[in-house]
mmCIF file of C-alpha atoms in Angstrom:
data_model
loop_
_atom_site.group_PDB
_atom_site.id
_atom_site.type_symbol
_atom_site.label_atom_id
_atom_site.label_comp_id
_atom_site.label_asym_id
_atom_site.label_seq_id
_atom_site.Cartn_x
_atom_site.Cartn_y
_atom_site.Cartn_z
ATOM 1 C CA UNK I 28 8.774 -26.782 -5.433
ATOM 2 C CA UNK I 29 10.249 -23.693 -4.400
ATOM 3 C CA UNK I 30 9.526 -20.486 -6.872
ATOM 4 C CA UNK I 31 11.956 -17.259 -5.480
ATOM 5 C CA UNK I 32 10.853 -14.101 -6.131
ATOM 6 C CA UNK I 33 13.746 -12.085 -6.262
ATOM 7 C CA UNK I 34 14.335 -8.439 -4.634
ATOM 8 C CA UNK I 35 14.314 -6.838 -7.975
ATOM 9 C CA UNK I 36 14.368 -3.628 -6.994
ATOM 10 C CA UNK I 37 17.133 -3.838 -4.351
ATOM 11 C CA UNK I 38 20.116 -2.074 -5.427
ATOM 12 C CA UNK I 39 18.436 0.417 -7.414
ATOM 13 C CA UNK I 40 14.999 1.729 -5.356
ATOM 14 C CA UNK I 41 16.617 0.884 -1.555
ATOM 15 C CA UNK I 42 20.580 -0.718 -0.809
ATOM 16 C CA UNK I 43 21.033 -4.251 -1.905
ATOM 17 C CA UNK I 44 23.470 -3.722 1.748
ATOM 18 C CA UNK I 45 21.787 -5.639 4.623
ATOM 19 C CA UNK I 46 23.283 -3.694 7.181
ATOM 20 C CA UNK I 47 22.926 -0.595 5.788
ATOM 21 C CA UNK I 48 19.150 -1.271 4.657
ATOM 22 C CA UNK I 49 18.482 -2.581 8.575
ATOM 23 C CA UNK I 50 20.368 0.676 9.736
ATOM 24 C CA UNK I 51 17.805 2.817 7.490
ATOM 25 C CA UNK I 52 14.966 1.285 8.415
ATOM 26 C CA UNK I 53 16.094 1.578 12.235
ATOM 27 C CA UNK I 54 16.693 5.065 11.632
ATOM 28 C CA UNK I 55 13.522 5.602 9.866
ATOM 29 C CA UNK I 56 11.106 3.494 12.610
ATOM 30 C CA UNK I 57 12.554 5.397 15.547
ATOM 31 C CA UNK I 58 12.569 9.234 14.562
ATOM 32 C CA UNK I 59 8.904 8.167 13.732
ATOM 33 C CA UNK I 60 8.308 8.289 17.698
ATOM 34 C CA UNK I 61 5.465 5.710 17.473
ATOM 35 C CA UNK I 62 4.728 3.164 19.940
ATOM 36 C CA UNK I 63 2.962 -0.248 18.634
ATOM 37 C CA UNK I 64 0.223 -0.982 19.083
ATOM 38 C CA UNK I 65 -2.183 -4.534 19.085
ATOM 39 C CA UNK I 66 -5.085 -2.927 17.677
ATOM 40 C CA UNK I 67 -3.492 -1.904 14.562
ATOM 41 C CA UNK I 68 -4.641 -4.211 12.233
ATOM 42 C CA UNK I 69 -3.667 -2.296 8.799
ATOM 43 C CA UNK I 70 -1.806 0.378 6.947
ATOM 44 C CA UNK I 71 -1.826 2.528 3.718
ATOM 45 C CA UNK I 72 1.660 3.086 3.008
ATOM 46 C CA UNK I 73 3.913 4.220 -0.095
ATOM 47 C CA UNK I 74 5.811 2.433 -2.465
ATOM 48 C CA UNK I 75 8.655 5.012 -4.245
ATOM 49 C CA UNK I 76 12.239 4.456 -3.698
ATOM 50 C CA UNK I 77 13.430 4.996 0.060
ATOM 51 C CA UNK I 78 15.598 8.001 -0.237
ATOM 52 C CA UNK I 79 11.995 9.831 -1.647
ATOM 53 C CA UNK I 80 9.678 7.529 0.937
ATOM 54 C CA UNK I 81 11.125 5.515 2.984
ATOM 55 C CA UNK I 82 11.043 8.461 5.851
ATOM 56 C CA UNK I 83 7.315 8.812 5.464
ATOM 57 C CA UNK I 84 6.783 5.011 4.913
ATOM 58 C CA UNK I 85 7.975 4.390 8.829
ATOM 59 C CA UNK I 86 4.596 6.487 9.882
ATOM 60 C CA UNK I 87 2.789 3.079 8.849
ATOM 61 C CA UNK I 88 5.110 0.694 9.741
ATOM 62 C CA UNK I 89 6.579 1.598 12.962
ATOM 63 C CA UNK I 90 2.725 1.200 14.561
ATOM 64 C CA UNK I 91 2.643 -2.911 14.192
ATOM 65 C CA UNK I 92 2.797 -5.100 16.921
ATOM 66 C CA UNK I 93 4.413 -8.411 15.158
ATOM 67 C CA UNK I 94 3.345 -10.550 18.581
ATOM 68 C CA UNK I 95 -0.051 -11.611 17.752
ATOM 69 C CA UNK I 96 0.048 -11.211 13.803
ATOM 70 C CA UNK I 97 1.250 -14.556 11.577
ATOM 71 C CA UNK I 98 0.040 -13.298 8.136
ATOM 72 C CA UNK I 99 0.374 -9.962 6.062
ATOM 73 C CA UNK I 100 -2.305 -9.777 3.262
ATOM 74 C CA UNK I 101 -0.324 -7.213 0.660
ATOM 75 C CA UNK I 102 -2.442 -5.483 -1.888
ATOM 76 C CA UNK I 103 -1.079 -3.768 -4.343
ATOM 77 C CA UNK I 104 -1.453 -1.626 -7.685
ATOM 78 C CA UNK I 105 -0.566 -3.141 -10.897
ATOM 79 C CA UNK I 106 1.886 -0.594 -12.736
ATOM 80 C CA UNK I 107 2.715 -2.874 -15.993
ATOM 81 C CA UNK I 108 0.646 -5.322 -16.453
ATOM 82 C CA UNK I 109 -3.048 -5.218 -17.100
ATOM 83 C CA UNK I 110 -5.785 -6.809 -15.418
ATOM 84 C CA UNK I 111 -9.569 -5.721 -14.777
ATOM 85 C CA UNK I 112 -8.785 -9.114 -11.641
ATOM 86 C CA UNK I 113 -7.067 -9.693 -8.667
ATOM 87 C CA UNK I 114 -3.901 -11.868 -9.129
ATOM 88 C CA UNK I 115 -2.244 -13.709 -6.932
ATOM 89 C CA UNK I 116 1.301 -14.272 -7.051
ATOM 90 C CA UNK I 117 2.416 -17.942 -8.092
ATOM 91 C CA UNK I 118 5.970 -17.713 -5.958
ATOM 92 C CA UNK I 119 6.545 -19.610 -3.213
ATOM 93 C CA UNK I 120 9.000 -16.951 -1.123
ATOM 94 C CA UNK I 121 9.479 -13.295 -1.586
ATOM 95 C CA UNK I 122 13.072 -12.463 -0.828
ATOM 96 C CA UNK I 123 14.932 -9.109 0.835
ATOM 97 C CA UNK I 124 18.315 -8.234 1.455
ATOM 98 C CA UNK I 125 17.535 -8.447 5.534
ATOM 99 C CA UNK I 126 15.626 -11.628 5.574
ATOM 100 C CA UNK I 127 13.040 -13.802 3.285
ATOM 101 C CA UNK I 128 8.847 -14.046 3.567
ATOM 102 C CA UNK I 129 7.475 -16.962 2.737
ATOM 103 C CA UNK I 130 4.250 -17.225 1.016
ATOM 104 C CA UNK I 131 1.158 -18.556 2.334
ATOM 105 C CA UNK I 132 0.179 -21.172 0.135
ATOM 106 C CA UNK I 133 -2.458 -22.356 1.886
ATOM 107 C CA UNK I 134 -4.634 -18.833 1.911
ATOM 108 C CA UNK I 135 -3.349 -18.666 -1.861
ATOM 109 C CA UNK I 136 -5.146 -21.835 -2.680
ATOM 110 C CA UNK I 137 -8.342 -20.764 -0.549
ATOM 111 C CA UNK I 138 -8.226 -17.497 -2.583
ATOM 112 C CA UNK I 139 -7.458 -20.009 -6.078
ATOM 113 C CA UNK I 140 -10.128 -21.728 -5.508
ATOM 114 C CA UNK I 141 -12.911 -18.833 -5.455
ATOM 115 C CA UNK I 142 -12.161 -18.548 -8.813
ATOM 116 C CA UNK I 143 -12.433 -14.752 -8.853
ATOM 117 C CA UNK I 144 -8.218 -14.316 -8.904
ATOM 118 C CA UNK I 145 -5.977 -14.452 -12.026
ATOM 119 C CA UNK I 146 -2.017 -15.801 -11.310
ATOM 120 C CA UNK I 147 0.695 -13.832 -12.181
ATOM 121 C CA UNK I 148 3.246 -14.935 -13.470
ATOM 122 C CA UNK I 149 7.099 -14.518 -11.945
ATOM 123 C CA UNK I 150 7.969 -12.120 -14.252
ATOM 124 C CA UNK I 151 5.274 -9.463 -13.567
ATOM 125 C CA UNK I 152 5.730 -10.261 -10.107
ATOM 126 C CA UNK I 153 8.950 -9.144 -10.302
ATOM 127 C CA UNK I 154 8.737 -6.532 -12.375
ATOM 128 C CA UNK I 155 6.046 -4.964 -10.073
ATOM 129 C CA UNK I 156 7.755 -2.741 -6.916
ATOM 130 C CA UNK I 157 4.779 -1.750 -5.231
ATOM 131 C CA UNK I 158 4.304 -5.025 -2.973
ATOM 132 C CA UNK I 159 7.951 -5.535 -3.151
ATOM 133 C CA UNK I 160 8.659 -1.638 -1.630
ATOM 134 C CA UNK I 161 7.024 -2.835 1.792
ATOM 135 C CA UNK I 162 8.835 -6.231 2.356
ATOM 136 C CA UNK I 163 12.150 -5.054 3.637
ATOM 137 C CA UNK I 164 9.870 -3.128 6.412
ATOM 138 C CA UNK I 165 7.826 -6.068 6.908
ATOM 139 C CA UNK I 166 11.000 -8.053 6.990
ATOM 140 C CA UNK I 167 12.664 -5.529 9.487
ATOM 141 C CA UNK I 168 9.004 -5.348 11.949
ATOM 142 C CA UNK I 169 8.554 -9.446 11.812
ATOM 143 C CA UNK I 170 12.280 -9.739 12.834
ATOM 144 C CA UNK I 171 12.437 -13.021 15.324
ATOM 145 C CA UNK I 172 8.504 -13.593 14.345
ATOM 146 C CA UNK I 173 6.937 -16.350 11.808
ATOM 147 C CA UNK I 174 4.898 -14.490 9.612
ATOM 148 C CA UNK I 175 3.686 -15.599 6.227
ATOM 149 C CA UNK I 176 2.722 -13.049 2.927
ATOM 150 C CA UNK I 177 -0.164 -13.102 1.053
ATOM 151 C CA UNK I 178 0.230 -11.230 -1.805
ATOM 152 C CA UNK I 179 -2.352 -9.767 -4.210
ATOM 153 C CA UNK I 180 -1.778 -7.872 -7.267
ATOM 154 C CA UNK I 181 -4.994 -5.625 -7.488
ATOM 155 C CA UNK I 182 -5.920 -4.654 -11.370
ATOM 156 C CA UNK I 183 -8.016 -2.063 -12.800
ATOM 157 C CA UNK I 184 -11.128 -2.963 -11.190
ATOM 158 C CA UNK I 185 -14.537 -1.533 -11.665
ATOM 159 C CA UNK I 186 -16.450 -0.180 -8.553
ATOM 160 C CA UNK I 187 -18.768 -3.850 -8.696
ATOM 161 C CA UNK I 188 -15.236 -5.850 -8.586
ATOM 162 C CA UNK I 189 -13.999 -3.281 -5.993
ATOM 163 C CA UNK I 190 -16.992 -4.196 -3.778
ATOM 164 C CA UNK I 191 -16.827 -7.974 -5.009
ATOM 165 C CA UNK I 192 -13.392 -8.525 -3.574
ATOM 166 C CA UNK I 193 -14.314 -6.484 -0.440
ATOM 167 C CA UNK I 194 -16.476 -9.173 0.449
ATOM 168 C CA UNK I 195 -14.097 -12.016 -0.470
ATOM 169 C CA UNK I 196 -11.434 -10.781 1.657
ATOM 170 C CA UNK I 197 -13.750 -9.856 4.356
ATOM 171 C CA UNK I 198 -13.607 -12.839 6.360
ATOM 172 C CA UNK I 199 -9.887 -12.553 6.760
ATOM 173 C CA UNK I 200 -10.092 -9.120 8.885
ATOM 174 C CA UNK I 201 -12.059 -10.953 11.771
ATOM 175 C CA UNK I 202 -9.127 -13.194 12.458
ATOM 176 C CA UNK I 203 -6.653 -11.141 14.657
ATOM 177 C CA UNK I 204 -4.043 -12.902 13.533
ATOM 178 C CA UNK I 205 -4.038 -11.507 9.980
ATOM 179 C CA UNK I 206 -2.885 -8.310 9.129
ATOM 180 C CA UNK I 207 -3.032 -5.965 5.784
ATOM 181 C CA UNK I 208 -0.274 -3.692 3.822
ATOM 182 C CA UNK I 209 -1.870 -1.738 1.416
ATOM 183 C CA UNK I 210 0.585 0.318 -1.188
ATOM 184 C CA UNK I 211 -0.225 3.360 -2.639
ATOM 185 C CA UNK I 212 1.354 6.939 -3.279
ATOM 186 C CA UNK I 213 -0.936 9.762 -3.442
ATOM 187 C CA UNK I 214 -0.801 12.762 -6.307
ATOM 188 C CA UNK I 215 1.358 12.996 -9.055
ATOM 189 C CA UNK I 216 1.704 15.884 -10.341
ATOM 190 C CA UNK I 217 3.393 17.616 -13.166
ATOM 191 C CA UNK I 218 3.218 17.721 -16.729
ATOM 192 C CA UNK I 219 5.312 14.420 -16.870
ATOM 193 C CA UNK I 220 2.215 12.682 -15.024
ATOM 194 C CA UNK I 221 -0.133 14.582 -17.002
ATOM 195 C CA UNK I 222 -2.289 16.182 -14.105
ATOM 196 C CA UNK I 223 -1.914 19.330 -13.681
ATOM 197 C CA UNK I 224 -4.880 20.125 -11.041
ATOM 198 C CA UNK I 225 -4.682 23.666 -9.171
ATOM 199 C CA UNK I 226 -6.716 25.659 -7.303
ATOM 200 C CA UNK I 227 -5.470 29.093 -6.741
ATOM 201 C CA UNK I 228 -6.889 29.798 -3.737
ATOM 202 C CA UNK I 229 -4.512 27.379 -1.377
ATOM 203 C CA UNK I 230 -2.288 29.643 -2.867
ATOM 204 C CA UNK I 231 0.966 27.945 -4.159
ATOM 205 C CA UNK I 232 0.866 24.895 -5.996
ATOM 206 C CA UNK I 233 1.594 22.144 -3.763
ATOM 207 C CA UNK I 234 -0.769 23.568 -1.364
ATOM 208 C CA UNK I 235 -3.545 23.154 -3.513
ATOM 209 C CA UNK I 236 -2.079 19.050 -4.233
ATOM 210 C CA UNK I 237 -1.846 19.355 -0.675
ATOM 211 C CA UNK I 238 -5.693 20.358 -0.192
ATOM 212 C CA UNK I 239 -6.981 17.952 -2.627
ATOM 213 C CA UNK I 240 -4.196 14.829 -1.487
ATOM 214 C CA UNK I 241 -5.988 15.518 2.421
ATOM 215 C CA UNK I 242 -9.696 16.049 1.087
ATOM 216 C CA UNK I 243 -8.946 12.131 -0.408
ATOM 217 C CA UNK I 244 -7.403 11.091 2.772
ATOM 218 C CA UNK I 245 -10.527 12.808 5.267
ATOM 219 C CA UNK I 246 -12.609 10.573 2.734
ATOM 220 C CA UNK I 247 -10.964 7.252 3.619
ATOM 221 C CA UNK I 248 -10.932 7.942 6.882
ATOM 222 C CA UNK I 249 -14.203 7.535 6.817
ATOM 223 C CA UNK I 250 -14.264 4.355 5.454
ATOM 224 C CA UNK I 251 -16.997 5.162 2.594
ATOM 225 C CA UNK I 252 -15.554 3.481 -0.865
ATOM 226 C CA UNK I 253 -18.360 5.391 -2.439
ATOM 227 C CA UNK I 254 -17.141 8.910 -1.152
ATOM 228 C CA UNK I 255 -14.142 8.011 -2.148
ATOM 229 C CA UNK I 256 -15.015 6.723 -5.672
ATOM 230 C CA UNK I 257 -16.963 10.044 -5.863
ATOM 231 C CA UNK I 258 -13.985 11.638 -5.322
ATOM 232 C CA UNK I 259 -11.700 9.781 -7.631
ATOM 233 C CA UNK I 260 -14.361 10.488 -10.385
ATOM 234 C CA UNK I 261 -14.324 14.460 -9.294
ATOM 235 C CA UNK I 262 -11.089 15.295 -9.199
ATOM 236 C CA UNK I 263 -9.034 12.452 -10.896
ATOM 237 C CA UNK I 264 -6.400 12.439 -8.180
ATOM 238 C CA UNK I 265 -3.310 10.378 -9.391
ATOM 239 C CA UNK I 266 -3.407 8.124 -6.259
ATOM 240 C CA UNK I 267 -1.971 4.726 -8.114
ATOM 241 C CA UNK I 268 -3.357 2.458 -5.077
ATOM 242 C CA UNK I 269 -6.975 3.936 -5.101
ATOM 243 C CA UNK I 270 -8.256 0.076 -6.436
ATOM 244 C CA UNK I 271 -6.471 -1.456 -3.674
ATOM 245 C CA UNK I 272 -7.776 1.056 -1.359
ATOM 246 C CA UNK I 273 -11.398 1.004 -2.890
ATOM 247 C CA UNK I 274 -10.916 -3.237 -1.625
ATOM 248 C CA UNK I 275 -9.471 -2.034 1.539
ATOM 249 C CA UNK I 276 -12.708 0.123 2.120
ATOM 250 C CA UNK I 277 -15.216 -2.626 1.156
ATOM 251 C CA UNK I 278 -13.123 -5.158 3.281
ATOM 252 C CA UNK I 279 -13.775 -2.797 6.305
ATOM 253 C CA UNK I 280 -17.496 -2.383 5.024
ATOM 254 C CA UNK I 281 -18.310 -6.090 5.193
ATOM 255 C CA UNK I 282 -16.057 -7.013 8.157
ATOM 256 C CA UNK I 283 -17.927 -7.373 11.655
ATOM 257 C CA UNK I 284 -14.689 -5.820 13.253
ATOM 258 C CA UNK I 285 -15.029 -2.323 13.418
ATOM 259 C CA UNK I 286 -11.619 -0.913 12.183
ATOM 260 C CA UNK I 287 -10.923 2.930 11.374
ATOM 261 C CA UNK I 288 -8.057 4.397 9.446
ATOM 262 C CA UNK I 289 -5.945 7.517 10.133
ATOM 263 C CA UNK I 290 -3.364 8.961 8.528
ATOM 264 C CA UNK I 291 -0.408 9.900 10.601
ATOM 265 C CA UNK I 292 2.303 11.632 8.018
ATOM 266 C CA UNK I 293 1.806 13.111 4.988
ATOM 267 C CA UNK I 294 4.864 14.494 3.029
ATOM 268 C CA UNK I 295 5.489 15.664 -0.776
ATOM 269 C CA UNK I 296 8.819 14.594 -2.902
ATOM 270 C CA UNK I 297 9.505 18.122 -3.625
ATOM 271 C CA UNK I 298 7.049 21.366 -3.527
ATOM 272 C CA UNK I 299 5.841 22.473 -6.685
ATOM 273 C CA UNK I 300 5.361 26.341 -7.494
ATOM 274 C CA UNK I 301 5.516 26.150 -11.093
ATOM 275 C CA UNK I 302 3.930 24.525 -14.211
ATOM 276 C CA UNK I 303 7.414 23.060 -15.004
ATOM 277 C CA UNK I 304 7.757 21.128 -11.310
ATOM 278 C CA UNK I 305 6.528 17.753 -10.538
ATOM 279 C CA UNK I 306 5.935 15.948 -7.232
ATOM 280 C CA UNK I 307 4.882 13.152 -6.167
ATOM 281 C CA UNK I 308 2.627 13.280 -2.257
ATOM 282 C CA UNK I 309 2.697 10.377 0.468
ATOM 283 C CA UNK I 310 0.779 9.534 2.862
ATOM 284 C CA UNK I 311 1.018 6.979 5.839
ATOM 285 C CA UNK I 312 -1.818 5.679 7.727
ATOM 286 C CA UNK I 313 -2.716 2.858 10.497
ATOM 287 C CA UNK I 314 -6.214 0.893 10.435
ATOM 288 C CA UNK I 315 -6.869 0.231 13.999
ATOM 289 C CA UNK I 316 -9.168 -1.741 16.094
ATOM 290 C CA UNK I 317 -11.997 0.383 17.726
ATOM 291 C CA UNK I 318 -14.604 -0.786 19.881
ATOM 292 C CA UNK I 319 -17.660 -0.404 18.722
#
């Protein structure tokens, strides 16, 4: 039985307009300069509305190579609903204005029946953007390619379920033909997000988010969840995907590929030099294929 997730957010976060959304993205993918490349096997990328990301959201997606790649594993942060799980998502089809992705049901009963994964239901499926803010890219980079979703909804884990879903999903980064989309945005800062970190002497404001948003990123380019939970615990960066990062890490950890990530663009939704200013920071990065 079919079970549609709708584009929720389409019309409000990015144009419900096909053409123009495919026009965007276009735009977006090619000022990005990047070639694609087979090796690239991941990304971190972010998940606000397009006219504050979608610029710095092409960094990650314009490196995929769709040839070799049927299924995108998506993990992303739960903003509504709580769960200390993983959920998977109980729809059959995620929908976007330029083209639909079905799910894979067959990996989502594999998953199922590990018994470690809570469903979600429709609703918070839909109600979530942070999975749904990298489909219409997907959609645009798998153009004219099969390619299946696997969506997980990553809760409030602890560092143990962080590492226990690591090794669950571990297996999945050997097979080249899988690939993973991991959503995140980086500091939030302001009063209105209630962090208010700053050290003076970057000098202005959102040079010191700046510092501590590329300290985080150095750390997960190293692949060490434990730096990086170390650094979570130090500075309390508002990075809302760190648990599906933290799994990200620990997939890398107990894969025998050896995969590295880098960030290629980092940009800030507006630069704070006062108390009163807020921002939000993103940051785009590829997981590629090295040989070891």
């Amino acid at each position: 039985m079919e079970n549609v997730r709708r584009a929720s957010h389409a019309g409000s976060w990015y144009t419900d307009n096909p053409k123009k959304l495919a026009e965007e993205l276009e735009g977006w993918l090619g000022a990005s300069g990047l070639s694609k490349s087979s090796d690239v096997r991941g990304v971190i990328a972010p998940h606000a509305g397009y006219s504050y990301s979608g610029r710095a959201a092409a960094y990650a997606f314009g490196n995929i190579d769709p040839t070799n790649i049927t299924r995108v594993f998506l993990l992303g942060p739960s903003h509504h609903y709580y769960t200390p799980k993983c959920a998977l998502s109980t729809a059959t089809v995620y929908k976007t204005p330029i083209g639909d992705l079905p799910i894979d049901l067959e990996v989502i009963e594999e998953l199922k029946a590990t018994g470690k994964f809570e469903l979600m239901d429709i609703r918070v499926d839909e109600a979530e953007h942070s999975m749904e803010m990298h489909l219409p890219y997907l959609a645009k980079v798998f153009e004219g390619y099969p390619v299946k979703v696997v969506p997980i909804l990553v809760g409030a884990l602890n560092a143990e379920n962080e590492a226990l879903y690591g090794q669950l999903l571990a297996k999945y980064v050997d097979d080249p033909n899988n690939f993973f989309s991991v959503s995140s945005d980086f500091c939030h800062w302001g009063a209105r997000f209630n962090y208010m970190h700053y050290d003076k002497k970057h000098g202005a404001i959102y040079k010191s988010i700046e510092a501590l948003d590329r300290m985080g990123m150095d750390i997960i380019e190293t692949g060490d969840p434990d730096a990086f939970k170390q650094y979570l615990s130090e500075y309390d960066n508002t990075i809302c995907g760190r648990h599906p990062i933290s799994v990200f890490l620990n997939m890398l950890r107990n894969c025998s590929t050896k995969i590295k990530i880098k960030f290629l663009r980092y940009e800030q939704s507006s630069q704070c030099k006062s108390t009163r200013d807020s921002s939000v920071s993103y940051a785009s990065a590829a997981a590629g294929k090295v040989d070891a």
